[in-house]
Short mmCIF file of N, CA, C and O and ligand atoms in Angstrom, two decimals:
data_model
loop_
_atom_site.label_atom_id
_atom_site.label_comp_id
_atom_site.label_asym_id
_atom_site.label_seq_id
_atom_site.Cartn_x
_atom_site.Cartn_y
_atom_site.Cartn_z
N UNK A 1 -98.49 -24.36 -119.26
CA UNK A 1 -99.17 -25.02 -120.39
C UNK A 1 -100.22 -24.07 -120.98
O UNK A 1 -101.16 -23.55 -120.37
N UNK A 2 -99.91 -23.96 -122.19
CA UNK A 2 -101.38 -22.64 -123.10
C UNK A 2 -102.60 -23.75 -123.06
O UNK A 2 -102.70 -24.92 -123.42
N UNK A 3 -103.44 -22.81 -122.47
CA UNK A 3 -104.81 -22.59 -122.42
C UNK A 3 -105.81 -22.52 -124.08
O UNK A 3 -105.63 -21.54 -124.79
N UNK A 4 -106.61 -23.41 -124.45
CA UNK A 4 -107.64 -22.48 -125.49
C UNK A 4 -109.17 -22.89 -124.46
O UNK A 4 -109.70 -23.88 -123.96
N UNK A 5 -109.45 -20.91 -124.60
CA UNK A 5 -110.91 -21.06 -124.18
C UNK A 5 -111.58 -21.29 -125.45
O UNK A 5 -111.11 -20.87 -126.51
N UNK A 6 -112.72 -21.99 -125.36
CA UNK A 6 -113.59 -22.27 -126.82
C UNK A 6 -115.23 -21.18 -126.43
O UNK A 6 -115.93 -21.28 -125.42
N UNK A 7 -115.35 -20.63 -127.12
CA UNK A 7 -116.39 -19.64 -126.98
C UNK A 7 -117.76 -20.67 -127.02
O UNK A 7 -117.79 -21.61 -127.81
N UNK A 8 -118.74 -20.43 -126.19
CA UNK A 8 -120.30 -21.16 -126.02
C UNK A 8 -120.54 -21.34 -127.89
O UNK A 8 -120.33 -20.51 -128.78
N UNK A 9 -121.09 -22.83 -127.96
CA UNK A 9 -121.27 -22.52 -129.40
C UNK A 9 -122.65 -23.25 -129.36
O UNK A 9 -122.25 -24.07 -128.53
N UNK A 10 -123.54 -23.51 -129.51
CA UNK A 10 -125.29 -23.57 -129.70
C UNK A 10 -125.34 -24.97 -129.24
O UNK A 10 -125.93 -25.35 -128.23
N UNK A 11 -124.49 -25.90 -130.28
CA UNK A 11 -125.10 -27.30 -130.35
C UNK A 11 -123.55 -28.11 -130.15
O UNK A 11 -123.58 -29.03 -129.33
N UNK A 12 -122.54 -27.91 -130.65
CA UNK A 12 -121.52 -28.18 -129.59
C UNK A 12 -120.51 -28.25 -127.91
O UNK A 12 -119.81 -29.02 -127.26
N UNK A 13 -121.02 -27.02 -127.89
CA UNK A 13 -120.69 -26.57 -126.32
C UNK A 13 -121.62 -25.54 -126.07
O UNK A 13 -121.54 -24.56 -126.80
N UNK A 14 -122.33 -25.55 -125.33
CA UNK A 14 -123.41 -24.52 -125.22
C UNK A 14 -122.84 -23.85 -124.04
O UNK A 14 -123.38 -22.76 -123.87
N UNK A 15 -121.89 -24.13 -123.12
CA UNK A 15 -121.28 -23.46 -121.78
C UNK A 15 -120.12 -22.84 -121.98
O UNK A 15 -119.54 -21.99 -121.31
N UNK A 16 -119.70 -23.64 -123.49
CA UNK A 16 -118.14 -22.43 -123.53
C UNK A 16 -117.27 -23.60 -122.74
O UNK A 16 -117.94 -24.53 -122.30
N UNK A 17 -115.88 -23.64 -122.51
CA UNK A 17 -114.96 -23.97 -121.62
C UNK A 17 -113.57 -23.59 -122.03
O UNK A 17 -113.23 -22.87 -122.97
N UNK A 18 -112.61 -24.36 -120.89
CA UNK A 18 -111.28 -24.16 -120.79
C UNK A 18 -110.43 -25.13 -120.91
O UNK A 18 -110.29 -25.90 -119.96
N UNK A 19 -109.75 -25.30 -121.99
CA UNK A 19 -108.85 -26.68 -122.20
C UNK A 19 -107.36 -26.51 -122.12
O UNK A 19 -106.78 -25.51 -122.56
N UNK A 20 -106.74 -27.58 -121.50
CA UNK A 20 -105.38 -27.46 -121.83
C UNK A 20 -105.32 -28.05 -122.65
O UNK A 20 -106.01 -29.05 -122.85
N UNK A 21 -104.05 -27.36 -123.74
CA UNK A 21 -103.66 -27.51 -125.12
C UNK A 21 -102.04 -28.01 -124.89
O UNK A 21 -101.50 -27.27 -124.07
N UNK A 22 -101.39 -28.76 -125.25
CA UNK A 22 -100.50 -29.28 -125.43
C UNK A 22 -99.70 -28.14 -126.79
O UNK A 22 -100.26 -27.98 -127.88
N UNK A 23 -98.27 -27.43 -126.41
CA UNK A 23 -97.87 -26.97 -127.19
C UNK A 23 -97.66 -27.87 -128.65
O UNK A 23 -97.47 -29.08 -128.75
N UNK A 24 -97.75 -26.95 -129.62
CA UNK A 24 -97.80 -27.98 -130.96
C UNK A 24 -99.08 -28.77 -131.37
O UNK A 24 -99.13 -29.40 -132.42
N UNK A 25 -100.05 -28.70 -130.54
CA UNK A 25 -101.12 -29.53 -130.63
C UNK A 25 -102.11 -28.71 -131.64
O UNK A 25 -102.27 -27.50 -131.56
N UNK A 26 -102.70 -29.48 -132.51
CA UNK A 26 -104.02 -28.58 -133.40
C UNK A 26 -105.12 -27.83 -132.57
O UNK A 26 -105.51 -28.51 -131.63
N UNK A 27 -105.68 -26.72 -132.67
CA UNK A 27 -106.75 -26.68 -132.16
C UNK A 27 -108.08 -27.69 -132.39
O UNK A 27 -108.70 -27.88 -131.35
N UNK A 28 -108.44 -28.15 -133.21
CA UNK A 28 -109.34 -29.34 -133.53
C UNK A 28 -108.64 -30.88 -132.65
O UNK A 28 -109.43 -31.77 -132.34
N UNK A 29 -107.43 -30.99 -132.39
CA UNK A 29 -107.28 -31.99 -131.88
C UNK A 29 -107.60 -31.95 -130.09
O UNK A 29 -108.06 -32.70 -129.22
N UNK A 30 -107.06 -30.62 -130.21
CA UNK A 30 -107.72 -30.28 -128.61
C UNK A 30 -109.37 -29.95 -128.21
O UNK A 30 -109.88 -29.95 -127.09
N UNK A 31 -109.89 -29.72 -129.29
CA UNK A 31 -111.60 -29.84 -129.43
C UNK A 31 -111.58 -31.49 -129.10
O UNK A 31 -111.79 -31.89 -127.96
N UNK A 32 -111.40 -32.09 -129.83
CA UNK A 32 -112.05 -33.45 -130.02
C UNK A 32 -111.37 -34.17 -128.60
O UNK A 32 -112.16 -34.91 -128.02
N UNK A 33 -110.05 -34.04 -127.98
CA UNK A 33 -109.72 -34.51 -126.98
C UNK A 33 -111.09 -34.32 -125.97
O UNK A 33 -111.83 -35.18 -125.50
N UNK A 34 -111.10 -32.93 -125.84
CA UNK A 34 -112.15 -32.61 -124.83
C UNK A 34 -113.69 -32.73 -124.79
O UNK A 34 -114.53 -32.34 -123.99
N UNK A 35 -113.76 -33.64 -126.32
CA UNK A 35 -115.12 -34.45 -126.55
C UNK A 35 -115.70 -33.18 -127.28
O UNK A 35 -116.90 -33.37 -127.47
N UNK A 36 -115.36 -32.15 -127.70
CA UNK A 36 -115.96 -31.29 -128.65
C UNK A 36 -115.74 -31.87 -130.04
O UNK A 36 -114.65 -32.26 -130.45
N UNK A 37 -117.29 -31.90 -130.99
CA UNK A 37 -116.97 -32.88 -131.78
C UNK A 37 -117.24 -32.03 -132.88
O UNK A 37 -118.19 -32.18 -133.64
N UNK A 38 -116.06 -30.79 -132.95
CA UNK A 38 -115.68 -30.39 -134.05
C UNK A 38 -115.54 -31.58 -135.41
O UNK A 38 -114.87 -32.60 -135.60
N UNK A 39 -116.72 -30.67 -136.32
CA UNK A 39 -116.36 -31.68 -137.84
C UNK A 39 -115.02 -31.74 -138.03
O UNK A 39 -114.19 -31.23 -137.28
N UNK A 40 -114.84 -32.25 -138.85
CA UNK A 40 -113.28 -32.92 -139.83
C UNK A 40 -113.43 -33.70 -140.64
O UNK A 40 -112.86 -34.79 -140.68
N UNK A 41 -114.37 -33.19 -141.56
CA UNK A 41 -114.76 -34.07 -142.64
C UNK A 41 -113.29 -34.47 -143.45
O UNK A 41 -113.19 -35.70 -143.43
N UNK A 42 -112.54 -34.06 -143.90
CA UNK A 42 -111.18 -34.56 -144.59
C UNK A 42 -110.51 -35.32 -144.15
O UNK A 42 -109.77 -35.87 -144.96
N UNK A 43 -110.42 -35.67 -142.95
CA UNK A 43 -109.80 -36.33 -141.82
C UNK A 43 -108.56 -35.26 -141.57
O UNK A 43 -107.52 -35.91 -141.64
N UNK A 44 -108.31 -33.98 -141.33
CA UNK A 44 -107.49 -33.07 -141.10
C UNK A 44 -106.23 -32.85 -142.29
O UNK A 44 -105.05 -32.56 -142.12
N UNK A 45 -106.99 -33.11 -143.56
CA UNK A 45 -105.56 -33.12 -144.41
C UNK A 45 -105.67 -31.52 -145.07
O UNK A 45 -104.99 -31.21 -146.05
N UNK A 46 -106.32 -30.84 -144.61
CA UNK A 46 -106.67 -29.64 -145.15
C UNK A 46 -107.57 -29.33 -146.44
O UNK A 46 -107.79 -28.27 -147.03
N UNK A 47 -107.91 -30.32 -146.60
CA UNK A 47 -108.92 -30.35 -147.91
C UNK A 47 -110.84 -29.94 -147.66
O UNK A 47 -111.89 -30.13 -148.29
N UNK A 48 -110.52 -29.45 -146.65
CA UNK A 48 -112.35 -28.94 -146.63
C UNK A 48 -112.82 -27.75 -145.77
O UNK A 48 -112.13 -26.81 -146.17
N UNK A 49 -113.43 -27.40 -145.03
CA UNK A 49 -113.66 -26.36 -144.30
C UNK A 49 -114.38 -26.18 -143.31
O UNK A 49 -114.67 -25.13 -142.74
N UNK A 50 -114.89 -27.94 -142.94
CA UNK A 50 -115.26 -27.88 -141.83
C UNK A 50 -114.51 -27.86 -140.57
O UNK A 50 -115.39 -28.01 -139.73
N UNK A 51 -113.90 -27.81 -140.24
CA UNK A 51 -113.16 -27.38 -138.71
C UNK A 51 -112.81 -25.54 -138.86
O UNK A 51 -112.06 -24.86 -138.16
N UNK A 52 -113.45 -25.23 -139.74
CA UNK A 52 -112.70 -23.77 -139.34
C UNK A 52 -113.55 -22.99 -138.10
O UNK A 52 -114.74 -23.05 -137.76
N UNK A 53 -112.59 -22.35 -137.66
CA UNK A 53 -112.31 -21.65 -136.15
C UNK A 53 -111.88 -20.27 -136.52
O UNK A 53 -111.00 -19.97 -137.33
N UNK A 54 -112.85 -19.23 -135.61
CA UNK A 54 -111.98 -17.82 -135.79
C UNK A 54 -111.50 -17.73 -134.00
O UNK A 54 -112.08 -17.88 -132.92
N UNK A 55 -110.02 -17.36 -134.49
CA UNK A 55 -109.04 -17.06 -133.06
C UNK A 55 -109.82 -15.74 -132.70
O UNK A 55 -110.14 -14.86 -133.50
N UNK A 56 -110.00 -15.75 -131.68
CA UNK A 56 -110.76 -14.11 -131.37
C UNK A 56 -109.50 -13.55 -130.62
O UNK A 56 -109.46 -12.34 -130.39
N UNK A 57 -108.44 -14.41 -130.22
CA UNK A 57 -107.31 -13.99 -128.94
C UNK A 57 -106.18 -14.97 -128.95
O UNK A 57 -106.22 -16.08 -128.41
N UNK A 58 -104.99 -14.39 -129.72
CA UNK A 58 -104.13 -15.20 -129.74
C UNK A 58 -103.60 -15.65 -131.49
O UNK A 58 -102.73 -16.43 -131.88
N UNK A 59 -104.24 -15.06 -131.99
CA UNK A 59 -104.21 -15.29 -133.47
C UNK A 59 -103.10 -15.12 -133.94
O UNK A 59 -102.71 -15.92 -134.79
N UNK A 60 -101.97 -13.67 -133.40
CA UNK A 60 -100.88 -14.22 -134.17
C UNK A 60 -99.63 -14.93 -133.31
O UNK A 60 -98.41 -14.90 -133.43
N UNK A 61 -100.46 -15.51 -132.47
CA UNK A 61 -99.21 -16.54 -131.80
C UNK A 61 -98.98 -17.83 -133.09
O UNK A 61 -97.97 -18.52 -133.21
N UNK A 62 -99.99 -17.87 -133.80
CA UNK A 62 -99.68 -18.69 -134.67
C UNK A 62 -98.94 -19.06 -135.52
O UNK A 62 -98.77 -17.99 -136.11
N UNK A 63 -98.20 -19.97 -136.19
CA UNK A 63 -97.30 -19.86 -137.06
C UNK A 63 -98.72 -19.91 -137.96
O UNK A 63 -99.78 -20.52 -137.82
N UNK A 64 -98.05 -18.67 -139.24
CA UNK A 64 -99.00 -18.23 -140.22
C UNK A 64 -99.18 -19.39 -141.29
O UNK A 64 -98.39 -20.33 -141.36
N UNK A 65 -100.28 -19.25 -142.10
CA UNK A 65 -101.27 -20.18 -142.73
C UNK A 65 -100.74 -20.66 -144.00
O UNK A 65 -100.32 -19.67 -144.58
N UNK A 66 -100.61 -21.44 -144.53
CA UNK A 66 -100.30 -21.83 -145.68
C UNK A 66 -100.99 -21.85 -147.25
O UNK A 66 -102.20 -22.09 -147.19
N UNK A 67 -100.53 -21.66 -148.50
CA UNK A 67 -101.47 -21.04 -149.38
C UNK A 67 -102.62 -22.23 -149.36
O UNK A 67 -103.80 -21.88 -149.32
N UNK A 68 -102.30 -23.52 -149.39
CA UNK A 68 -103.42 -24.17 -149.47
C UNK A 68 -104.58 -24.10 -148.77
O UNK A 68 -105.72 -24.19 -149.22
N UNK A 69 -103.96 -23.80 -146.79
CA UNK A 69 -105.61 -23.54 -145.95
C UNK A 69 -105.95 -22.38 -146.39
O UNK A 69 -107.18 -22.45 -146.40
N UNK A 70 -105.64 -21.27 -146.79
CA UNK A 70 -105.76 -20.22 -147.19
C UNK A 70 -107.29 -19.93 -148.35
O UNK A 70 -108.22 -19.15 -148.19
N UNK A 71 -107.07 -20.71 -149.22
CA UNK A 71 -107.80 -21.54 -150.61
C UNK A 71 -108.59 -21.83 -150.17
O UNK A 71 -109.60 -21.16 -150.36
N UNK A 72 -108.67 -22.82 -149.42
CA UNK A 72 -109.78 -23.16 -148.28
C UNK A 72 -110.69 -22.40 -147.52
O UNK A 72 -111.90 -22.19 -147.65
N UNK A 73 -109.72 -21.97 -146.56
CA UNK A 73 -110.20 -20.97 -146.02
C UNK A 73 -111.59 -19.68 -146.87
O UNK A 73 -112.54 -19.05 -146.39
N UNK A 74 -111.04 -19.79 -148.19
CA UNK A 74 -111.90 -18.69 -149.05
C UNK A 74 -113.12 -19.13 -148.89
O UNK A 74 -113.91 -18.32 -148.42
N UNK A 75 -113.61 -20.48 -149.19
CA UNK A 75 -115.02 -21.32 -149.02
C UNK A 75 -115.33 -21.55 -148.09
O UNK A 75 -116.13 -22.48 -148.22
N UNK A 76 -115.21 -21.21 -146.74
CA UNK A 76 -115.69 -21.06 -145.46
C UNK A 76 -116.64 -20.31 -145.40
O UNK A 76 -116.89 -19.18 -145.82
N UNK A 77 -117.38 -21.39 -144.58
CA UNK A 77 -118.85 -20.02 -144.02
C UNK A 77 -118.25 -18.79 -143.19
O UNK A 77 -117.24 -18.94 -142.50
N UNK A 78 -118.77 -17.83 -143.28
CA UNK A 78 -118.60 -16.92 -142.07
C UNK A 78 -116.85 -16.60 -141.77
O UNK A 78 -116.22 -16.63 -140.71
N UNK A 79 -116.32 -16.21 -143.48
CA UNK A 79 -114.91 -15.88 -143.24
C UNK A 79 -114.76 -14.89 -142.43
O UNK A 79 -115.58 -13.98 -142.49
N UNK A 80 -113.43 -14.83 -141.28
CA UNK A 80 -113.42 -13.20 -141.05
C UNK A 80 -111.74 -13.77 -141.37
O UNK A 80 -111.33 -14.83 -141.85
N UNK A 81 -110.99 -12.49 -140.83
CA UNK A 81 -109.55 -12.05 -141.09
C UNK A 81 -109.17 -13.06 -139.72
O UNK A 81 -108.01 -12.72 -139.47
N UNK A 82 -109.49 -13.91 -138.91
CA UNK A 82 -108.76 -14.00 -138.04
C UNK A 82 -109.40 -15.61 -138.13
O UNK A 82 -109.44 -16.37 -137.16
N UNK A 83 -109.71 -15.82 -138.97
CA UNK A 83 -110.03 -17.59 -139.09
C UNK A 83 -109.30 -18.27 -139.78
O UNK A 83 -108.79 -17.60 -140.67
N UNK A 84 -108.89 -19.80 -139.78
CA UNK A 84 -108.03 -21.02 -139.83
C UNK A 84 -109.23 -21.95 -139.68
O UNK A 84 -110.42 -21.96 -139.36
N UNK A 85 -108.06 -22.88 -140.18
CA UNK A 85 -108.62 -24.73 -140.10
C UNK A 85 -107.81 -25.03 -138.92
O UNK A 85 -106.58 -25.04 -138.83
N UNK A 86 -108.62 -25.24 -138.11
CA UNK A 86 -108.79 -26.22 -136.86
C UNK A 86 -107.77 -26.81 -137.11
O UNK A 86 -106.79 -26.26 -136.61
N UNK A 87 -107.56 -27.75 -137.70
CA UNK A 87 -106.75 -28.89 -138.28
C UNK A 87 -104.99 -28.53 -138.43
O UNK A 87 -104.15 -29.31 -137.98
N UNK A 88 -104.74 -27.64 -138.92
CA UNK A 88 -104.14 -26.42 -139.14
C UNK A 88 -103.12 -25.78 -138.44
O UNK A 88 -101.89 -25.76 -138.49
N UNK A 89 -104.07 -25.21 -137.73
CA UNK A 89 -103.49 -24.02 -136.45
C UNK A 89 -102.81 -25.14 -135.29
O UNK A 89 -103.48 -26.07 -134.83
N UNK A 90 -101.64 -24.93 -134.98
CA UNK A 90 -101.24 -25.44 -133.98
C UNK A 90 -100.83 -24.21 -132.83
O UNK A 90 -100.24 -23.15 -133.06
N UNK A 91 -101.26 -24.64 -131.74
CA UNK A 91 -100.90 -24.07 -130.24
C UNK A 91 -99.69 -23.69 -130.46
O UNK A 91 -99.10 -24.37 -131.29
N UNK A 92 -99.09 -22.79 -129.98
CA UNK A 92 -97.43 -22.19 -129.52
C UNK A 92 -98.13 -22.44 -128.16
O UNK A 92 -98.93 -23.27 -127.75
N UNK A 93 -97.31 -21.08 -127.49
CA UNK A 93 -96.87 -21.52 -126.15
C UNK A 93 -98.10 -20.17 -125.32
O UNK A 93 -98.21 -19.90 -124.12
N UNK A 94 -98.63 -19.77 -126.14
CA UNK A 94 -99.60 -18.58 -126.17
C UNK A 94 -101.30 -19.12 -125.76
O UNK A 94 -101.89 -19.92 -126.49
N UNK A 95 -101.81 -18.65 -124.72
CA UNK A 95 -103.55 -18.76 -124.62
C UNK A 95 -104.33 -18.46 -126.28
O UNK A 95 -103.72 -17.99 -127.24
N UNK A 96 -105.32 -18.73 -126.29
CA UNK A 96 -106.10 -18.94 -127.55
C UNK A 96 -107.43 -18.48 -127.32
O UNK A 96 -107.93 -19.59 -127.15
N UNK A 97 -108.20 -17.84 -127.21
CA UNK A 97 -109.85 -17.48 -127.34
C UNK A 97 -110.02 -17.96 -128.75
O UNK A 97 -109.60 -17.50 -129.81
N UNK A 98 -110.75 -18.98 -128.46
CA UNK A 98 -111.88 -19.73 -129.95
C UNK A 98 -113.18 -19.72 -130.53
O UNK A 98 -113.89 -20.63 -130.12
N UNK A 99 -113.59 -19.12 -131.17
CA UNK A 99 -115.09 -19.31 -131.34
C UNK A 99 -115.41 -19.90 -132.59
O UNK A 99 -115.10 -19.47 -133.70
N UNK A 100 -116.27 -21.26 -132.23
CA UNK A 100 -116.11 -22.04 -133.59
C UNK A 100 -117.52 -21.72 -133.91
O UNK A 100 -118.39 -21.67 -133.05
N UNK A 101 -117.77 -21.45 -135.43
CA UNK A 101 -118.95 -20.79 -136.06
C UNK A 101 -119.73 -21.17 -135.86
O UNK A 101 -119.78 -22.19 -135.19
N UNK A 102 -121.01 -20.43 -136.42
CA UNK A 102 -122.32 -21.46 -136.11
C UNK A 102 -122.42 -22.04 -137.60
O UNK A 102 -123.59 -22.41 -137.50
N UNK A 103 -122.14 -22.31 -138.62
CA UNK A 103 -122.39 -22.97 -139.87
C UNK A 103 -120.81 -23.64 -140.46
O UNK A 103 -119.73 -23.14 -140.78
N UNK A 104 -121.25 -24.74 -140.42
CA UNK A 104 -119.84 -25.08 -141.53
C UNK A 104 -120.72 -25.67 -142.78
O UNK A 104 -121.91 -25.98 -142.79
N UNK A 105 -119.77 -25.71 -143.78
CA UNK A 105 -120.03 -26.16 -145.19
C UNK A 105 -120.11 -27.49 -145.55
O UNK A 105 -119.62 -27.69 -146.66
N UNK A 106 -120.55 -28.48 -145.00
CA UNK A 106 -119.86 -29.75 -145.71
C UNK A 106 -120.30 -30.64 -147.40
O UNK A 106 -121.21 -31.38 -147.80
N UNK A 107 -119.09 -30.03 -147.93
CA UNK A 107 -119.76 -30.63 -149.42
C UNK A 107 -119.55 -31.98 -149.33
O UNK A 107 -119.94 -32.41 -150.41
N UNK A 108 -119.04 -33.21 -148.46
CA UNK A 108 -118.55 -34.51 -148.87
C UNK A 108 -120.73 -35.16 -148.01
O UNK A 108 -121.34 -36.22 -148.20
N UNK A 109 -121.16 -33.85 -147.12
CA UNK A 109 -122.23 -34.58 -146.53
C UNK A 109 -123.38 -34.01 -147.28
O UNK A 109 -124.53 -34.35 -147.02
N UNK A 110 -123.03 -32.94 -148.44
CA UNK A 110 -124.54 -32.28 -148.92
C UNK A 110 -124.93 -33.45 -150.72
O UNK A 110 -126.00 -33.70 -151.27
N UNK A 111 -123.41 -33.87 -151.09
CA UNK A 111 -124.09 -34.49 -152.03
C UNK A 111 -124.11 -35.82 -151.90
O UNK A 111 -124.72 -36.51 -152.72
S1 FES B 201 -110.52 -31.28 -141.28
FE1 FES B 201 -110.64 -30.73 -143.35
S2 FES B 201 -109.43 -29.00 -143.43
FE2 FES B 201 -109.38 -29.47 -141.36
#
């Protein structure tokens, strides 16, 4: 069964851990299983940018991104080349190193 480690993140997981991921499973769905309470302001329909995640390990086990998260993806805090929507990215059969940012954007909570 693939593994995602989630990297220590300040005010979500401050210890970091190790989850089993169910192949096919979102990375955000495997956050929130494990009580990591990754945002999802859209309710995961790909319309926002809070769940984004940069894969630090495992990134192209992924089946690749679609133009819409992509779009998305552009308005993300803290883009790098190896970040996705949570929501998004589903597990293969591959381990995952995660580090979810320290800022997300949420326009549905700023106005
Ligand atoms: S929850 Fe909005 S894009 Fe993933």
């Amino acid at each position: 069964m693939p593994k995602i480690v989630f990297l220590p993140h300040q005010e979500l997981l401050p210890e970091g851990g190790v989850f089993d991921a169910g192949s096919g499973e979102t990375i955000l769905d495997v956050a929130l299983r494990n009580g990591i309470e990754l945002e999802h302001a859209c309710e995961k329909s790909c319309a926002c940018t809070t769940c984004h995640c940069v894969v630090r390990e495992g990134f192209d086990s992924l089946a690749e991104s679609s133009e819409d998260e992509d779009d998305m993806l552009d308005k993300a805090w803290g883009l790098e080349p190896e970040s996705r929507l949570g929501c998004q990215a589903r597990v293969t059969d591959e381990d995952l190193v995660v580090e979810i940012p320290r800022y997300t954007i949420n326009h549905a909570r700023e106005h």
